[in-house]
Amino acid sequence: MLPPSGSYRQYCRLENGNRSVIGAYNADVKENTAFLSFTNHFRQKGLPVPEIFAVSSDLKKYLLEDLGNLTLFDYLSETRESEGFSESIVSKYRKVLEVLPKIQITAGKDMDYSVCYPREAFDKQSMMWDLNYFKYYFLKLAKIPFDEQALEDDFQVFSDYLLSAPSDYFLYRDFQSRNVMLKNNDVYFIDYQGGRRGALQYDLASLLYDGKADIPQEIRSQLFGFYLAELRNYIPVNESEFTSYFNGFVLIRIMQAMGAYGFRGFYEKKEHFLKSIPFAIHNLQSLLPELSLPVNMPELVNVLHLLIHSESLKEIGQVHRDLTVRITSFSYKKGIPADPSGNGGGFAFDCRALNNPGRYAEYKNLTGKDLKVQQFLEQNSEMKWFLKPVKALVEQSIKNYLERGFTHLTVNFGCTGGQHRSVYAAEKLAAHLRNNFPVNVVLVHREL
């Protein structure tokens, strides 16, 4: 059996000495019909999707091509650990974006939309489902106060604006890094059974604002420009109009995802989805200052600002564990941080021997959270070799602390100004621990 995902479909790998295939079971015949129809259509168009080998007479079971285990998200996570968000990751995203217009436009032209399930288009009703999903499964559970009627009025205004975008294209619906497979250096696409007619911007928003993929904003901008260049090979593009609609679809996609996190995480108690909440909040924080739509939605905007500042939501978003690891970046000029837990122990790692980006004018006003600084440290310093033994030491303590029931561990990274090297190192260790250990991670950049 393969690990369960966000759906109720079940998958297993069947193999003998010569080959393997994926077996799928899904009791929802209408959803299966959409997937099988779309797959046949995409393969006729030469698109990289799995081949279907056999389908049961009741349409509840089918065998399909085994594309392996490596998703784009897996590749991103593994590569980012050692290289940061490197050019090798960006090149994979470009491959995906080269194919996306073919799916949306070439395949979308003569698609049989009558098999779409549950709706033929991302229409008014579809949008209101998503918006109310967000309202009832996320806002309510996050204890965000709102005026029900005012928010409903804003949902109507917002959905009407989105519906004014050109929408005679195939909308993949769940176009994100876990639904892209990598095999023999090529990209393949899965889980498009929720596809329907819709606007081009939605799938691009899904990919670039994919929560746990956490794509740096500068890379998002590069990939956005790359997609527009590819799109111009198929249709004329008004960039300012496309961008305005894009920001709107980013917002509704984030809201839809948060509704799913609320349902799967809060209601069904699936921890994996709770871990995605902080990434969605971060995406909202990045989007809101740039959000400039030609419609007025005061209650919705107010609710979103309350959401990103909610203390109770921060608590909900944390996975409660017995061990908390507090990671702090600091400046040695201001002294090593005190341990607020009262244990008085932990680690302090000195980053001052590493090449300092702060000495260069182009990095002086940036921090270790900025992509340019990260690339500098990955390419022009020994940061990778510095962090390797650091991780080994911290991991050793964590394993021991978990066994002995300890509750707190502190890890401090210091440099001259507490802006670049220490911030980068703290961010990297925090991400590593969150992905690999059952601990609460508290990350503090004292000097920022």
Short mmCIF file of C-alpha atoms in Angstrom, two decimals:
data_model
loop_
_atom_site.label_atom_id
_atom_site.label_comp_id
_atom_site.label_asym_id
_atom_site.label_seq_id
_atom_site.Cartn_x
_atom_site.Cartn_y
_atom_site.Cartn_z
CA MET A 1 0.00 0.00 0.00
CA LEU A 2 1.12 3.56 -0.71
CA PRO A 3 0.75 6.26 1.96
CA PRO A 4 -2.66 7.98 2.03
CA SER A 5 -2.93 11.55 0.73
CA GLY A 6 -5.60 14.20 1.00
CA SER A 7 -8.25 12.14 -0.79
CA TYR A 8 -10.18 8.96 -0.03
CA ARG A 9 -8.60 7.12 -2.97
CA GLN A 10 -6.37 4.13 -2.15
CA TYR A 11 -3.22 3.19 -4.06
CA CYS A 12 -0.86 0.24 -4.01
CA ARG A 13 2.19 -0.87 -5.97
CA LEU A 14 1.94 -4.30 -7.61
CA GLU A 15 5.13 -5.85 -8.99
CA ASN A 16 6.88 -8.97 -10.15
CA GLY A 17 10.44 -9.48 -11.30
CA ASN A 18 9.94 -7.59 -14.54
CA ARG A 19 7.63 -4.64 -13.96
CA SER A 20 5.51 -2.71 -11.51
CA VAL A 21 2.19 -0.91 -11.86
CA ILE A 22 0.05 1.21 -9.59
CA GLY A 23 -3.32 -0.15 -8.53
CA ALA A 24 -6.00 2.39 -7.64
CA TYR A 25 -9.33 1.98 -5.86
CA ASN A 26 -11.93 4.73 -5.61
CA ALA A 27 -15.62 4.18 -4.87
CA ASP A 28 -16.51 7.50 -6.56
CA VAL A 29 -17.30 6.38 -10.12
CA LYS A 30 -17.92 9.92 -11.42
CA GLU A 31 -14.49 11.05 -10.23
CA ASN A 32 -12.88 7.98 -11.82
CA THR A 33 -14.68 8.67 -15.08
CA ALA A 34 -13.26 12.20 -15.16
CA PHE A 35 -9.72 10.94 -14.45
CA LEU A 36 -9.84 8.19 -17.06
CA SER A 37 -11.34 10.47 -19.71
CA PHE A 38 -8.82 13.25 -19.07
CA THR A 39 -5.92 10.76 -19.10
CA ASN A 40 -6.89 9.35 -22.50
CA HIS A 41 -7.32 12.86 -23.88
CA PHE A 42 -3.97 14.09 -22.52
CA ARG A 43 -2.12 11.07 -23.90
CA GLN A 44 -3.65 11.66 -27.33
CA LYS A 45 -2.21 15.18 -27.12
CA GLY A 46 1.22 13.80 -26.23
CA LEU A 47 1.17 15.14 -22.67
CA PRO A 48 3.21 13.41 -19.93
CA VAL A 49 0.58 11.61 -17.85
CA PRO A 50 0.48 7.94 -16.72
CA GLU A 51 -0.76 5.28 -19.10
CA ILE A 52 -3.91 3.41 -18.08
CA PHE A 53 -3.47 -0.40 -18.47
CA ALA A 54 -6.79 -1.78 -17.26
CA VAL A 55 -10.10 -0.67 -15.78
CA SER A 56 -12.58 -2.85 -13.87
CA SER A 57 -16.12 -3.23 -15.18
CA ASP A 58 -17.55 -1.33 -12.20
CA LEU A 59 -15.15 1.62 -12.88
CA LYS A 60 -13.94 1.56 -9.27
CA LYS A 61 -10.53 -0.01 -9.86
CA TYR A 62 -7.80 0.59 -12.42
CA LEU A 63 -4.13 -0.09 -13.10
CA LEU A 64 -1.84 2.66 -14.29
CA GLU A 65 1.78 3.30 -15.12
CA ASP A 66 4.20 3.41 -12.18
CA LEU A 67 6.01 6.76 -12.30
CA GLY A 68 8.14 6.03 -9.22
CA ASN A 69 8.20 7.73 -5.84
CA LEU A 70 9.90 11.07 -6.51
CA THR A 71 7.55 14.04 -6.58
CA LEU A 72 8.65 17.59 -7.34
CA PHE A 73 8.04 18.39 -3.66
CA ASP A 74 10.32 15.53 -2.56
CA TYR A 75 13.05 16.71 -4.94
CA LEU A 76 12.66 20.29 -3.75
CA SER A 77 12.90 19.27 -0.07
CA GLU A 78 15.96 17.06 -0.54
CA THR A 79 17.84 19.46 -2.80
CA ARG A 80 17.02 22.54 -0.75
CA GLU A 81 18.53 20.89 2.32
CA SER A 82 22.02 20.90 0.75
CA GLU A 83 21.86 23.58 -1.96
CA GLY A 84 19.15 26.03 -0.95
CA PHE A 85 16.56 26.98 -3.57
CA SER A 86 19.12 26.35 -6.28
CA GLU A 87 19.11 26.60 -10.05
CA SER A 88 18.53 22.84 -10.29
CA ILE A 89 15.17 23.28 -8.51
CA VAL A 90 14.25 26.30 -10.62
CA SER A 91 15.03 24.33 -13.80
CA LYS A 92 12.51 21.65 -12.77
CA TYR A 93 9.84 24.31 -12.25
CA ARG A 94 10.60 25.71 -15.71
CA LYS A 95 10.00 22.25 -17.19
CA VAL A 96 6.63 22.14 -15.44
CA LEU A 97 5.70 25.62 -16.68
CA GLU A 98 6.66 24.72 -20.24
CA VAL A 99 3.96 22.03 -20.18
CA LEU A 100 1.28 23.96 -18.27
CA PRO A 101 0.04 26.06 -21.27
CA LYS A 102 -0.20 22.88 -23.33
CA ILE A 103 -2.48 21.36 -20.69
CA GLN A 104 -4.54 24.53 -20.34
CA ILE A 105 -4.84 25.59 -23.97
CA THR A 106 -3.88 22.82 -26.40
CA ALA A 107 -5.60 20.03 -24.47
CA GLY A 108 -8.34 22.33 -23.24
CA LYS A 109 -9.64 23.22 -26.72
CA ASP A 110 -11.50 19.98 -27.44
CA MET A 111 -11.80 18.57 -23.93
CA ASP A 112 -15.00 16.72 -23.05
CA TYR A 113 -16.10 18.90 -20.14
CA SER A 114 -19.30 16.90 -19.66
CA VAL A 115 -17.34 14.35 -17.58
CA CYS A 116 -16.02 17.00 -15.14
CA TYR A 117 -16.84 16.32 -11.52
CA PRO A 118 -18.32 17.88 -9.47
CA ARG A 119 -18.68 20.93 -11.79
CA GLU A 120 -17.97 21.56 -15.49
CA ALA A 121 -16.41 24.94 -14.72
CA PHE A 122 -14.83 26.92 -11.91
CA ASP A 123 -18.01 28.96 -11.82
CA LYS A 124 -19.86 31.03 -9.24
CA GLN A 125 -21.03 28.01 -7.31
CA SER A 126 -17.54 26.46 -7.25
CA MET A 127 -16.05 29.68 -5.93
CA MET A 128 -18.68 30.08 -3.25
CA TRP A 129 -18.07 26.48 -2.14
CA ASP A 130 -14.37 27.28 -1.68
CA LEU A 131 -15.00 30.58 0.07
CA ASN A 132 -17.50 29.06 2.50
CA TYR A 133 -15.20 26.08 3.04
CA PHE A 134 -12.60 28.62 4.18
CA LYS A 135 -15.14 30.47 6.34
CA TYR A 136 -16.59 27.49 8.20
CA TYR A 137 -13.65 25.10 8.41
CA PHE A 138 -10.89 27.64 8.98
CA LEU A 139 -12.10 31.01 10.22
CA LYS A 140 -14.57 29.51 12.69
CA LEU A 141 -12.04 27.03 14.07
CA ALA A 142 -9.33 29.71 14.20
CA LYS A 143 -11.66 31.91 16.29
CA ILE A 144 -11.44 34.82 13.84
CA PRO A 145 -14.40 37.19 14.42
CA PHE A 146 -16.30 38.40 11.36
CA ASP A 147 -19.56 39.98 10.29
CA GLU A 148 -21.36 37.13 8.52
CA GLN A 149 -23.41 39.31 6.16
CA ALA A 150 -20.56 41.71 5.35
CA LEU A 151 -18.23 38.81 4.59
CA GLU A 152 -20.85 37.13 2.42
CA ASP A 153 -21.30 40.41 0.49
CA ASP A 154 -17.53 40.57 -0.07
CA PHE A 155 -17.49 36.94 -1.25
CA GLN A 156 -20.09 37.86 -3.86
CA VAL A 157 -18.05 40.87 -5.03
CA PHE A 158 -14.82 38.87 -5.07
CA SER A 159 -16.25 35.92 -7.02
CA ASP A 160 -17.91 38.24 -9.56
CA TYR A 161 -14.55 39.90 -10.19
CA LEU A 162 -12.77 36.56 -10.69
CA LEU A 163 -15.51 35.40 -13.05
CA SER A 164 -14.79 38.38 -15.30
CA ALA A 165 -11.41 36.81 -16.23
CA PRO A 166 -11.20 34.90 -19.54
CA SER A 167 -11.97 31.31 -18.59
CA ASP A 168 -12.29 29.11 -21.67
CA TYR A 169 -9.32 26.92 -20.68
CA PHE A 170 -8.67 23.67 -18.84
CA LEU A 171 -8.18 24.30 -15.11
CA TYR A 172 -6.18 21.47 -13.51
CA ARG A 173 -7.47 22.55 -10.06
CA ASP A 174 -4.76 20.95 -7.86
CA PHE A 175 -1.64 21.95 -9.76
CA GLN A 176 1.00 21.70 -7.03
CA SER A 177 4.39 20.13 -6.40
CA ARG A 178 3.06 16.87 -4.90
CA ASN A 179 1.12 16.20 -8.12
CA VAL A 180 4.19 16.43 -10.36
CA MET A 181 6.33 13.29 -10.65
CA LEU A 182 9.99 13.26 -11.71
CA LYS A 183 11.22 10.25 -13.64
CA ASN A 184 14.37 10.01 -15.78
CA ASN A 185 14.74 13.79 -15.51
CA ASP A 186 11.31 14.34 -17.09
CA VAL A 187 8.15 15.68 -15.49
CA TYR A 188 4.82 13.82 -15.36
CA PHE A 189 1.44 14.94 -14.04
CA ILE A 190 -1.08 13.15 -11.82
CA ASP A 191 -4.27 13.87 -9.81
CA TYR A 192 -6.11 16.08 -12.30
CA GLN A 193 -9.49 14.39 -11.80
CA GLY A 194 -10.90 17.63 -10.33
CA GLY A 195 -10.18 19.52 -13.57
CA ARG A 196 -12.78 21.76 -15.21
CA ARG A 197 -13.11 24.83 -17.41
CA GLY A 198 -11.58 27.96 -15.86
CA ALA A 199 -9.07 30.81 -15.91
CA LEU A 200 -5.36 30.40 -16.65
CA GLN A 201 -4.25 32.17 -13.48
CA TYR A 202 -5.62 29.62 -11.01
CA ASP A 203 -3.19 26.79 -11.80
CA LEU A 204 -0.22 29.14 -11.90
CA ALA A 205 -1.24 30.49 -8.49
CA SER A 206 -1.57 26.91 -7.17
CA LEU A 207 1.97 26.05 -8.21
CA LEU A 208 3.78 29.24 -7.23
CA TYR A 209 1.97 29.64 -3.89
CA ASP A 210 2.07 25.95 -3.01
CA GLY A 211 2.21 26.16 0.82
CA LYS A 212 5.00 23.87 2.02
CA ALA A 213 7.03 24.35 -1.15
CA ASP A 214 7.64 27.85 0.26
CA ILE A 215 9.09 29.33 -2.95
CA PRO A 216 11.07 32.55 -2.31
CA GLN A 217 9.27 35.63 -3.64
CA GLU A 218 12.09 36.51 -6.03
CA ILE A 219 11.92 33.04 -7.58
CA ARG A 220 8.14 33.32 -7.84
CA SER A 221 8.57 36.52 -9.85
CA GLN A 222 11.10 34.85 -12.16
CA LEU A 223 8.84 31.85 -12.76
CA PHE A 224 5.81 34.10 -13.28
CA GLY A 225 7.72 35.92 -16.06
CA PHE A 226 8.85 32.60 -17.54
CA TYR A 227 5.25 31.35 -17.69
CA LEU A 228 4.04 34.53 -19.41
CA ALA A 229 6.77 34.14 -22.04
CA GLU A 230 5.65 30.54 -22.65
CA LEU A 231 2.00 31.57 -22.72
CA ARG A 232 2.68 34.13 -25.46
CA ASN A 233 3.55 31.21 -27.74
CA TYR A 234 -0.13 30.28 -27.62
CA ILE A 235 -2.19 33.45 -27.09
CA PRO A 236 -1.70 37.25 -26.81
CA VAL A 237 -1.19 38.38 -23.20
CA ASN A 238 -2.07 41.70 -21.53
CA GLU A 239 0.44 41.52 -18.68
CA SER A 240 -1.10 44.11 -16.32
CA GLU A 241 -4.59 42.60 -16.66
CA PHE A 242 -3.25 39.07 -16.27
CA THR A 243 -1.31 40.09 -13.13
CA SER A 244 -4.33 41.72 -11.49
CA TYR A 245 -6.44 38.60 -11.97
CA PHE A 246 -3.49 36.45 -10.90
CA ASN A 247 -3.32 38.11 -7.47
CA GLY A 248 -7.03 37.50 -7.01
CA PHE A 249 -6.70 33.82 -7.90
CA VAL A 250 -3.69 33.52 -5.56
CA LEU A 251 -5.93 34.74 -2.76
CA ILE A 252 -8.82 32.36 -3.44
CA ARG A 253 -6.40 29.46 -3.86
CA ILE A 254 -4.79 30.17 -0.47
CA MET A 255 -8.24 30.42 1.09
CA GLN A 256 -9.30 27.12 -0.51
CA ALA A 257 -6.14 25.43 0.77
CA MET A 258 -6.70 26.78 4.28
CA GLY A 259 -10.23 25.41 4.21
CA ALA A 260 -8.77 22.00 3.34
CA TYR A 261 -6.17 22.29 6.12
CA GLY A 262 -8.96 23.12 8.55
CA PHE A 263 -11.15 20.20 7.49
CA ARG A 264 -8.37 17.61 7.27
CA GLY A 265 -6.37 18.94 10.21
CA PHE A 266 -8.82 20.31 12.77
CA TYR A 267 -11.78 18.07 11.98
CA GLU A 268 -10.15 14.82 10.80
CA LYS A 269 -7.11 15.27 13.11
CA LYS A 270 -4.54 14.64 10.35
CA GLU A 271 -1.31 16.18 11.61
CA HIS A 272 0.24 16.56 8.14
CA PHE A 273 -2.32 19.22 7.27
CA LEU A 274 -1.80 21.16 10.51
CA LYS A 275 1.87 21.49 9.59
CA SER A 276 0.87 23.28 6.39
CA ILE A 277 -0.96 26.09 8.18
CA PRO A 278 2.11 28.25 8.99
CA PHE A 279 3.14 28.17 5.33
CA ALA A 280 -0.30 29.35 4.22
CA ILE A 281 -0.17 32.17 6.79
CA HIS A 282 3.26 33.15 5.47
CA ASN A 283 1.90 33.24 1.91
CA LEU A 284 -0.93 35.51 3.05
CA GLN A 285 1.52 37.80 4.79
CA SER A 286 3.51 38.09 1.55
CA LEU A 287 0.43 38.66 -0.60
CA LEU A 288 -1.60 41.18 1.39
CA PRO A 289 0.76 44.19 1.03
CA GLU A 290 0.79 43.67 -2.75
CA LEU A 291 -2.93 42.95 -3.10
CA SER A 292 -4.51 45.67 -5.20
CA LEU A 293 -7.77 44.56 -6.79
CA PRO A 294 -10.25 46.86 -8.59
CA VAL A 295 -13.03 45.87 -6.17
CA ASN A 296 -13.81 46.86 -2.59
CA MET A 297 -13.86 44.02 -0.01
CA PRO A 298 -13.41 45.67 3.41
CA GLU A 299 -14.65 42.82 5.61
CA LEU A 300 -12.63 40.17 3.79
CA VAL A 301 -9.45 42.24 3.97
CA ASN A 302 -10.05 42.92 7.66
CA VAL A 303 -10.58 39.21 8.33
CA LEU A 304 -7.34 38.30 6.54
CA HIS A 305 -5.37 40.80 8.61
CA LEU A 306 -6.91 39.44 11.81
CA LEU A 307 -6.03 35.94 10.67
CA ILE A 308 -2.32 36.56 10.14
CA HIS A 309 -2.05 38.22 13.58
CA SER A 310 -4.13 35.67 15.50
CA GLU A 311 -2.38 34.33 18.60
CA SER A 312 -4.80 31.41 18.90
CA LEU A 313 -4.11 30.46 15.29
CA LYS A 314 -0.38 30.44 15.97
CA GLU A 315 -1.07 28.00 18.79
CA ILE A 316 -3.30 25.84 16.57
CA GLY A 317 -0.68 25.84 13.83
CA GLN A 318 1.92 24.46 16.21
CA VAL A 319 2.15 20.72 16.59
CA HIS A 320 2.33 20.30 20.36
CA ARG A 321 5.28 18.18 21.39
CA ASP A 322 7.07 17.60 24.65
CA LEU A 323 10.39 19.05 23.45
CA THR A 324 10.76 22.66 22.29
CA VAL A 325 13.93 23.69 20.45
CA ARG A 326 14.48 27.46 20.55
CA ILE A 327 16.77 28.63 17.74
CA THR A 328 18.04 32.23 17.89
CA SER A 329 20.27 34.31 15.62
CA PHE A 330 22.15 37.14 17.33
CA SER A 331 24.98 39.67 17.19
CA TYR A 332 28.01 39.02 19.40
CA LYS A 333 28.19 42.78 19.96
CA LYS A 334 25.02 42.46 22.06
CA GLY A 335 25.93 39.22 23.82
CA ILE A 336 24.72 35.62 23.70
CA PRO A 337 20.93 35.37 24.22
CA ALA A 338 19.61 34.26 27.59
CA ASP A 339 17.73 30.97 27.80
CA PRO A 340 14.11 31.91 28.66
CA SER A 341 13.31 28.30 29.67
CA GLY A 342 15.55 28.66 32.74
CA ASN A 343 17.69 25.63 31.86
CA GLY A 344 20.71 27.78 31.08
CA GLY A 345 22.19 25.29 28.63
CA GLY A 346 22.23 24.55 24.92
CA PHE A 347 24.54 25.50 22.07
CA ALA A 348 26.08 28.73 20.78
CA PHE A 349 27.69 28.45 17.35
CA ASP A 350 30.02 31.18 16.08
CA CYS A 351 29.49 32.00 12.38
CA ARG A 352 32.10 34.78 12.24
CA ALA A 353 34.73 32.61 10.54
CA LEU A 354 32.50 32.36 7.45
CA ASN A 355 32.65 34.83 4.54
CA ASN A 356 30.47 37.81 5.48
CA PRO A 357 27.98 39.10 2.87
CA GLY A 358 27.62 42.25 4.98
CA ARG A 359 31.02 43.42 3.73
CA TYR A 360 29.61 43.84 0.23
CA ALA A 361 27.46 46.85 -0.64
CA GLU A 362 24.84 44.86 -2.58
CA TYR A 363 24.05 42.70 0.49
CA LYS A 364 24.48 45.25 3.27
CA ASN A 365 20.78 46.11 3.59
CA LEU A 366 19.59 42.52 3.09
CA THR A 367 19.40 39.64 5.58
CA GLY A 368 19.95 35.89 5.62
CA LYS A 369 16.27 35.46 4.74
CA ASP A 370 16.80 37.11 1.33
CA LEU A 371 17.48 34.90 -1.68
CA LYS A 372 20.55 36.85 -2.85
CA VAL A 373 22.24 36.47 0.53
CA GLN A 374 21.34 32.78 0.65
CA GLN A 375 22.88 32.21 -2.78
CA PHE A 376 26.02 34.11 -1.74
CA LEU A 377 26.48 31.96 1.38
CA GLU A 378 25.85 28.75 -0.54
CA GLN A 379 28.27 29.63 -3.34
CA ASN A 380 30.93 31.80 -1.66
CA SER A 381 31.35 30.45 1.85
CA GLU A 382 31.86 27.18 3.70
CA MET A 383 28.40 27.40 5.23
CA LYS A 384 27.37 23.91 4.06
CA TRP A 385 30.39 22.33 5.77
CA PHE A 386 29.85 24.49 8.87
CA LEU A 387 26.23 23.31 9.25
CA LYS A 388 26.96 19.60 8.78
CA PRO A 389 28.57 19.00 12.22
CA VAL A 390 26.18 21.51 13.79
CA LYS A 391 23.23 19.38 12.68
CA ALA A 392 24.93 16.21 13.92
CA LEU A 393 25.52 17.70 17.39
CA VAL A 394 22.01 19.10 17.72
CA GLU A 395 20.43 15.88 16.45
CA GLN A 396 22.39 13.88 19.05
CA SER A 397 21.04 16.09 21.84
CA ILE A 398 17.48 15.99 20.51
CA LYS A 399 17.42 12.19 20.37
CA ASN A 400 18.77 12.02 23.92
CA TYR A 401 16.38 14.70 25.21
CA LEU A 402 13.38 12.95 23.65
CA GLU A 403 14.33 9.66 25.32
CA ARG A 404 14.82 11.34 28.71
CA GLY A 405 11.69 13.49 28.54
CA PHE A 406 13.46 16.87 28.58
CA THR A 407 11.32 19.82 27.49
CA HIS A 408 13.71 22.53 26.24
CA LEU A 409 16.85 22.89 24.14
CA THR A 410 18.39 26.18 22.98
CA VAL A 411 20.55 26.65 19.90
CA ASN A 412 22.10 30.05 19.15
CA PHE A 413 23.91 31.24 16.02
CA GLY A 414 26.00 34.39 16.34
CA CYS A 415 27.81 36.61 13.86
CA THR A 416 29.06 40.19 13.81
CA GLY A 417 25.79 42.00 13.20
CA GLY A 418 23.21 39.22 13.54
CA GLN A 419 21.87 39.98 10.05
CA HIS A 420 23.28 37.55 7.50
CA ARG A 421 25.26 34.43 8.44
CA SER A 422 23.58 33.70 11.77
CA VAL A 423 20.10 34.31 10.31
CA TYR A 424 20.76 31.93 7.40
CA ALA A 425 22.13 29.21 9.70
CA ALA A 426 19.18 29.53 12.10
CA GLU A 427 16.67 29.31 9.23
CA LYS A 428 18.35 26.20 7.79
CA LEU A 429 18.53 24.36 11.11
CA ALA A 430 14.90 25.23 11.91
CA ALA A 431 13.69 23.85 8.57
CA HIS A 432 15.79 20.70 9.03
CA LEU A 433 14.43 19.98 12.50
CA ARG A 434 10.81 20.68 11.54
CA ASN A 435 11.07 18.18 8.69
CA ASN A 436 12.85 15.44 10.62
CA PHE A 437 12.02 15.47 14.33
CA PRO A 438 8.83 15.46 16.46
CA VAL A 439 9.70 18.72 18.23
CA ASN A 440 8.32 22.24 18.49
CA VAL A 441 10.69 24.69 16.85
CA VAL A 442 10.68 28.33 17.95
CA LEU A 443 12.74 30.55 15.63
CA VAL A 444 13.86 34.02 16.77
CA HIS A 445 16.02 36.53 14.88
CA ARG A 446 16.91 38.82 17.75
CA GLU A 447 18.51 41.64 15.77
CA LEU A 448 16.02 41.82 12.88
#
